[in-house]
GROMACS .gro file of C-alpha atoms in nm:
model
  184
    1PRO     CA    1  -0.627   2.064   1.330
    2ASP     CA    2  -0.328   2.179   1.533
    3PHE     CA    3  -0.194   2.406   1.258
    4ILE     CA    4  -0.379   2.590   0.981
    5PHE     CA    5  -0.262   2.844   0.731
    6SER     CA    6  -0.516   3.013   0.508
    7LYS     CA    7  -0.518   3.288   0.249
    8LYS     CA    8  -0.754   3.483   0.032
    9ARG     CA    9  -0.704   3.355  -0.323
   10SER     CA   10  -0.803   3.673  -0.505
   11ASP     CA   11  -0.533   3.914  -0.383
   12THR     CA   12  -0.201   3.949  -0.206
   13GLY     CA   13  -0.337   3.940   0.150
   14PRO     CA   14  -0.151   3.765   0.432
   15TRP     CA   15  -0.125   3.396   0.514
   16VAL     CA   16  -0.322   3.372   0.841
   17ILE     CA   17  -0.196   3.115   1.095
   18PHE     CA   18  -0.387   2.911   1.351
   19HIS     CA   19  -0.153   2.723   1.585
   20LYS     CA   20  -0.266   2.517   1.882
   21SER     CA   21  -0.014   2.701   2.105
   22LEU     CA   22  -0.168   3.043   2.035
   23ALA     CA   23  -0.472   3.177   2.217
   24LEU     CA   24  -0.778   3.202   1.991
   25ASN     CA   25  -0.772   3.582   2.014
   26GLN     CA   26  -0.412   3.593   1.886
   27ALA     CA   27  -0.293   3.581   1.526
   28VAL     CA   28   0.037   3.555   1.341
   29PHE     CA   29   0.097   3.574   0.968
   30LEU     CA   30   0.337   3.356   0.766
   31ASN     CA   31   0.445   3.643   0.542
   32SER     CA   32   0.518   3.879   0.835
   33SER     CA   33   0.776   3.897   1.112
   34SER     CA   34   0.528   4.078   1.339
   35ALA     CA   35   0.462   3.952   1.691
   36GLN     CA   36   0.135   3.781   1.774
   37SER     CA   37  -0.145   4.031   1.777
   38GLY     CA   38  -0.495   4.031   1.918
   39ASP     CA   39  -0.770   3.967   1.665
   40GLY     CA   40  -1.050   3.755   1.805
   41THR     CA   41  -1.245   3.770   1.480
   42ILE     CA   42  -1.014   3.536   1.285
   43TRP     CA   43  -1.063   3.208   1.476
   44PRO     CA   44  -1.372   3.240   1.701
   45SER     CA   45  -1.346   2.883   1.837
   46SER     CA   46  -1.105   2.590   1.836
   47PRO     CA   47  -1.131   2.359   1.536
   48THR     CA   48  -1.284   2.016   1.582
   49SER     CA   49  -1.207   1.698   1.390
   50SER     CA   50  -1.461   1.799   1.125
   51VAL     CA   51  -1.518   2.176   1.148
   52VAL     CA   52  -1.293   2.481   1.129
   53ASN     CA   53  -1.487   2.792   1.228
   54VAL     CA   54  -1.381   3.122   1.077
   55GLY     CA   55  -1.488   3.457   1.213
   56GLY     CA   56  -1.591   3.777   1.043
   57SER     CA   57  -1.236   3.885   0.973
   58ASN     CA   58  -1.123   4.026   0.640
   59TYR     CA   59  -0.835   3.778   0.663
   60ASN     CA   60  -1.040   3.461   0.625
   61ASN     CA   61  -1.411   3.538   0.579
   62TYR     CA   62  -1.496   3.837   0.363
   63ASN     CA   63  -1.710   3.719   0.069
   64GLU     CA   64  -1.406   3.598  -0.124
   65ASP     CA   65  -1.250   3.264  -0.219
   66TYR     CA   66  -1.003   3.130   0.040
   67ILE     CA   67  -0.777   2.830   0.067
   68ALA     CA   68  -0.678   2.663   0.393
   69TYR     CA   69  -0.424   2.391   0.466
   70CYS     CA   70  -0.503   2.203   0.788
   71PHE     CA   71  -0.266   1.973   0.976
   72THR     CA   72  -0.294   1.767   1.293
   73THR     CA   73  -0.037   1.591   1.508
   74ILE     CA   74   0.024   1.235   1.391
   75ASP     CA   75   0.268   1.041   1.605
   76GLY     CA   76   0.580   0.965   1.403
   77TYR     CA   77   0.477   1.200   1.121
   78SER     CA   78   0.406   1.555   1.242
   79ALA     CA   79   0.437   1.762   1.560
   80PHE     CA   80   0.317   2.111   1.653
   81GLY     CA   81   0.396   2.295   1.973
   82SER     CA   82   0.596   2.567   2.142
   83TYR     CA   83   0.907   2.612   2.352
   84ILE     CA   84   1.047   2.881   2.582
   85GLY     CA   85   1.391   3.019   2.508
   86ASN     CA   86   1.669   3.012   2.770
   87GLY     CA   87   1.911   3.260   2.608
   88ASP     CA   88   2.201   3.014   2.614
   89ASN     CA   89   2.403   2.841   2.340
   90ASP     CA   90   2.293   2.518   2.511
   91GLY     CA   91   1.930   2.593   2.429
   92PRO     CA   92   1.606   2.403   2.479
   93ASN     CA   93   1.569   2.045   2.366
   94VAL     CA   94   1.233   2.017   2.184
   95PHE     CA   95   1.081   1.667   2.183
   96THR     CA   96   0.878   1.578   1.871
   97ASN     CA   97   0.886   1.195   1.901
   98MET     CA   98   1.046   1.166   1.555
   99ARG     CA   99   1.348   1.284   1.358
  100PRO     CA  100   1.226   1.595   1.173
  101ALA     CA  101   1.314   1.657   0.809
  102PHE     CA  102   1.140   1.997   0.812
  103ILE     CA  103   1.113   2.243   1.101
  104LEU     CA  104   0.935   2.581   1.094
  105THR     CA  105   0.984   2.814   1.395
  106LYS     CA  106   0.872   3.165   1.492
  107GLY     CA  107   0.917   3.384   1.799
  108ILE     CA  108   0.576   3.525   1.888
  109ASP     CA  109   0.640   3.772   2.172
  110ASP     CA  110   0.788   4.041   1.948
  111ALA     CA  111   0.883   4.089   1.582
  112GLU     CA  112   1.089   3.785   1.478
  113ASP     CA  113   1.137   3.609   1.146
  114TRP     CA  114   1.001   3.267   1.060
  115TYR     CA  115   1.271   3.005   0.997
  116ILE     CA  116   1.252   2.690   0.786
  117ARG     CA  117   1.525   2.435   0.846
  118ASP     CA  118   1.546   2.101   0.672
  119THR     CA  119   1.771   1.802   0.629
  120ALA     CA  120   1.797   1.851   0.250
  121ARG     CA  121   1.993   2.179   0.277
  122SER     CA  122   2.171   2.090   0.602
  123PRO     CA  123   2.202   1.711   0.622
  124PHE     CA  124   2.444   1.723   0.919
  125ASN     CA  125   2.447   1.892   1.258
  126GLU     CA  126   2.488   2.176   1.336
  127VAL     CA  127   2.210   2.289   1.103
  128ASP     CA  128   2.268   2.653   1.018
  129LYS     CA  129   2.105   2.700   0.677
  130SER     CA  130   1.749   2.828   0.671
  131LEU     CA  131   1.487   3.003   0.465
  132ARG     CA  132   1.260   3.280   0.592
  133PRO     CA  133   0.912   3.267   0.434
  134ASN     CA  134   0.840   3.625   0.549
  135ASP     CA  135   1.151   3.756   0.369
  136THR     CA  136   1.238   3.774   0.000
  137GLY     CA  137   1.610   3.719   0.068
  138SER     CA  138   1.816   3.414  -0.017
  139GLU     CA  139   1.913   3.125   0.207
  140TYR     CA  140   2.035   3.241   0.547
  141SER     CA  141   2.322   3.100   0.756
  142GLY     CA  142   2.329   3.120   1.133
  143ARG     CA  143   2.101   3.061   1.432
  144LYS     CA  144   2.206   2.699   1.464
  145ILE     CA  145   2.009   2.396   1.578
  146ASP     CA  146   2.075   2.022   1.594
  147ILE     CA  147   1.820   1.786   1.441
  148LEU     CA  148   1.793   1.482   1.667
  149SER     CA  149   1.635   1.137   1.641
  150ASN     CA  150   1.347   1.254   1.864
  151GLY     CA  151   1.326   1.630   1.795
  152PHE     CA  152   1.563   1.925   1.779
  153LYS     CA  153   1.793   2.124   2.006
  154ILE     CA  154   1.861   2.495   1.989
  155ARG     CA  155   2.237   2.564   1.968
  156ASP     CA  156   2.238   2.943   1.959
  157SER     CA  157   2.150   3.223   2.201
  158ASP     CA  158   2.022   3.457   1.929
  159SER     CA  159   1.691   3.627   2.014
  160GLN     CA  160   1.533   3.512   1.684
  161ILE     CA  161   1.531   3.150   1.811
  162ASN     CA  162   1.627   3.148   2.180
  163GLU     CA  163   1.579   3.464   2.384
  164SER     CA  164   1.542   3.389   2.754
  165GLY     CA  165   1.176   3.366   2.854
  166LYS     CA  166   1.043   3.422   2.501
  167SER     CA  167   0.783   3.191   2.341
  168TYR     CA  168   0.843   3.022   2.004
  169LEU     CA  169   0.608   2.817   1.787
  170TYR     CA  170   0.727   2.513   1.593
  171VAL     CA  171   0.593   2.291   1.318
  172ALA     CA  172   0.781   1.970   1.235
  173PHE     CA  173   0.742   1.690   0.980
  174ALA     CA  174   0.927   1.357   0.995
  175GLU     CA  175   1.227   1.252   0.792
  176HIS     CA  176   1.111   0.888   0.784
  177PRO     CA  177   0.742   0.883   0.877
  178PHE     CA  178   0.617   0.591   1.084
  179GLN     CA  179   0.949   0.400   1.081
  180ASN     CA  180   1.052   0.251   1.413
  181ALA     CA  181   1.379   0.082   1.498
  182ARG     CA  182   1.346  -0.284   1.586
  183ALA     CA  183   1.616  -0.437   1.803
  184ARG     CA  184   1.714  -0.799   1.746
   0.00000   0.00000   0.00000
């Protein structure tokens, strides 16, 4: 898997994230805006095609029932990666090899919110409506992006999505999985 989120089922603990762009000794949490933090006990080794190893952490291996959702990159269906902000309204162009319907992003170098953008709430560019899974607030407007036929482009200089030199994770799922244009 390139992206995993897991949670203890028996209490209100955090959603623990594994993302292929994070070092194994780093962790982020879906229900927190905190920066990546060092915790080498959560994911002791990279997942394989058949095994996800969990460490001795209270977050994902503490004699309790857990659930984990595991995703891998599938060309034309899903993409997982990172980008570096440039601090400009003409921000990075992130190639996903598909038109995303759903994009999840998070700045990992310091405390930043998670942002969910989708083509259902914002069917046209510029996309400025988002949800924040780490926040109990309502739909948020601002921090604009464009959703493109082959990825997305940042259209805002705000530090939450595009601070110069800062690292951001992304998760994207296709609007029309596996459909290719055929010229005649």
